CSV table of C-alpha atoms in Angstrom, one decimal:
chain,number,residue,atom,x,y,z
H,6,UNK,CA,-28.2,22.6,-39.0
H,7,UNK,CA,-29.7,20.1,-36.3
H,8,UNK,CA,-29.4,21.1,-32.8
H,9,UNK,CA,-26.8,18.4,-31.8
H,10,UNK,CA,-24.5,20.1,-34.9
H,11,UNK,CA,-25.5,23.6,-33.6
H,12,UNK,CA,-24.3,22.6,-30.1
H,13,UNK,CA,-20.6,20.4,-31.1
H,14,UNK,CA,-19.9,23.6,-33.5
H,15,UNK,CA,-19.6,26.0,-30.6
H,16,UNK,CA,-16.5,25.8,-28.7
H,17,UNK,CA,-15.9,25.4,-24.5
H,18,UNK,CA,-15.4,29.0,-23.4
H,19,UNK,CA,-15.6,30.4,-26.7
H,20,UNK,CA,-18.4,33.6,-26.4
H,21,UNK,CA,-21.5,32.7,-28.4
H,22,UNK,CA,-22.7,35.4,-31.0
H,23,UNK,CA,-19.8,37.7,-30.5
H,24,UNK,CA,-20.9,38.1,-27.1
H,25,UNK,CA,-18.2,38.4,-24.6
H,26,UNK,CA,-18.3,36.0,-21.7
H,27,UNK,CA,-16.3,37.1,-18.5
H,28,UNK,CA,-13.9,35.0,-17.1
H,29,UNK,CA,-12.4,34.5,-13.4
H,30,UNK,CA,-10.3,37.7,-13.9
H,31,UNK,CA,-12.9,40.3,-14.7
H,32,UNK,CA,-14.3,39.8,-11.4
H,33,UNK,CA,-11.4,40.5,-9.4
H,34,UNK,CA,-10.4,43.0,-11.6
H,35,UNK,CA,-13.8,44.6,-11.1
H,36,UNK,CA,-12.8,44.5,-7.2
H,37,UNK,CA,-9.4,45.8,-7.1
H,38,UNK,CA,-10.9,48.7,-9.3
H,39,UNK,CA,-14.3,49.2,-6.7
H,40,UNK,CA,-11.3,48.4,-3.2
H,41,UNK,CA,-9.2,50.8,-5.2
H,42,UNK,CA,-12.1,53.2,-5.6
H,43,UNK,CA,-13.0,52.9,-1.3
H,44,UNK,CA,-9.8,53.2,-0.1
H,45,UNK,CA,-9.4,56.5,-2.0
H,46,UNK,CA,-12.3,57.4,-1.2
H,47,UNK,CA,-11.9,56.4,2.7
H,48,UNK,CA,-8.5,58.6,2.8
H,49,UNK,CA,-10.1,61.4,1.4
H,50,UNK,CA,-12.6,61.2,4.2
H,51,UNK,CA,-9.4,60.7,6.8
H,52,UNK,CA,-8.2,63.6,5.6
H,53,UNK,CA,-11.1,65.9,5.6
H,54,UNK,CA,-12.1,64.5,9.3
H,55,UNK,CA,-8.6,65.3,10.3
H,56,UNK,CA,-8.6,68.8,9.2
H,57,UNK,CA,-12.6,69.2,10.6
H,58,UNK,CA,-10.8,68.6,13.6
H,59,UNK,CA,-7.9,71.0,13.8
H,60,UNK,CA,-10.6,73.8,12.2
H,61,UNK,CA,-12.5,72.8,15.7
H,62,UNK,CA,-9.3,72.8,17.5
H,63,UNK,CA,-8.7,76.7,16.4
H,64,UNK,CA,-12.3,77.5,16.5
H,65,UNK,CA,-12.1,76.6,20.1
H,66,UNK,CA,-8.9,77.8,21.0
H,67,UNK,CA,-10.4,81.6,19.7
H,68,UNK,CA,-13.4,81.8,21.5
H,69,UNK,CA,-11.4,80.7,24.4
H,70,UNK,CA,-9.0,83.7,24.1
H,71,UNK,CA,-12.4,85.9,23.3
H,72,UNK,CA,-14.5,84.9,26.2
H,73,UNK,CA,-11.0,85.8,28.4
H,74,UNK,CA,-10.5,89.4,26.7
H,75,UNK,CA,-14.6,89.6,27.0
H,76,UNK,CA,-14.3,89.4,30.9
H,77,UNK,CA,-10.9,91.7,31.4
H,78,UNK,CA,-12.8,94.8,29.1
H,79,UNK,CA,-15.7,93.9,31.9
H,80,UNK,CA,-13.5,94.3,34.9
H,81,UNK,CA,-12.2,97.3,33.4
H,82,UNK,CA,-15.1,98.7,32.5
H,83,UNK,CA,-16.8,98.3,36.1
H,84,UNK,CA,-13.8,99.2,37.9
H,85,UNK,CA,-13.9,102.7,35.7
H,86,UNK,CA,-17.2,103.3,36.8
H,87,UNK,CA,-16.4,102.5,40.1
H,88,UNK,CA,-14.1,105.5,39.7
H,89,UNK,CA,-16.3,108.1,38.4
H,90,UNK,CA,-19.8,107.3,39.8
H,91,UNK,CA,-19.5,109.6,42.7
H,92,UNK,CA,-18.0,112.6,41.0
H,93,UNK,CA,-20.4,115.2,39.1
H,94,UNK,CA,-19.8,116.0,35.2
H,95,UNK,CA,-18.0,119.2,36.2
H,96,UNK,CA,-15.8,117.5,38.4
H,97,UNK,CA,-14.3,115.3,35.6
């Protein structure tokens, strides 16, 4: 078989060799599948920042409410001593 012959006998668009040839379509069908693929992926993130930030919200919330209770047990505590720093221990 010539080269011409070799060339006419192989159709326009046909795959050569069993080889398979993508068209137009496998392209976008490769990028819906990788857009598909992101925007899960970004809503996953969304989510997970979202729920970072109520985890902060609490997180700040209770060391708020600590740091108050930390400085009422300090008033009381000084205001106690206050009370019993003159007397002697057989006085208590």
């Amino acid at each position: 078989m010539t080269t011409s012959t070799a060339i006419s006998s192989v159709r326009q668009g046909e795959p050569v060799g069993g080889e398979h040839i993508p068209g137009p379509n496998a392209n976008i069908q490769d990028l819906n599948a990788r857009t598909t693929s992101v925007t899960s992926e970004i809503g996953k993130a969304h989510q997970l920042m979202l729920e970072r930030g109520d985890k902060l919200s609490q997180l700040e919330e209770r060391t708020e409410r600590m740091a108050n209770e930390a400085q009422q047990f300090s008033s009381s505590a000084h205001l106690l001593m206050n009370k019993y720093k003159d007397k002697k221990w057989y006085q208590l």
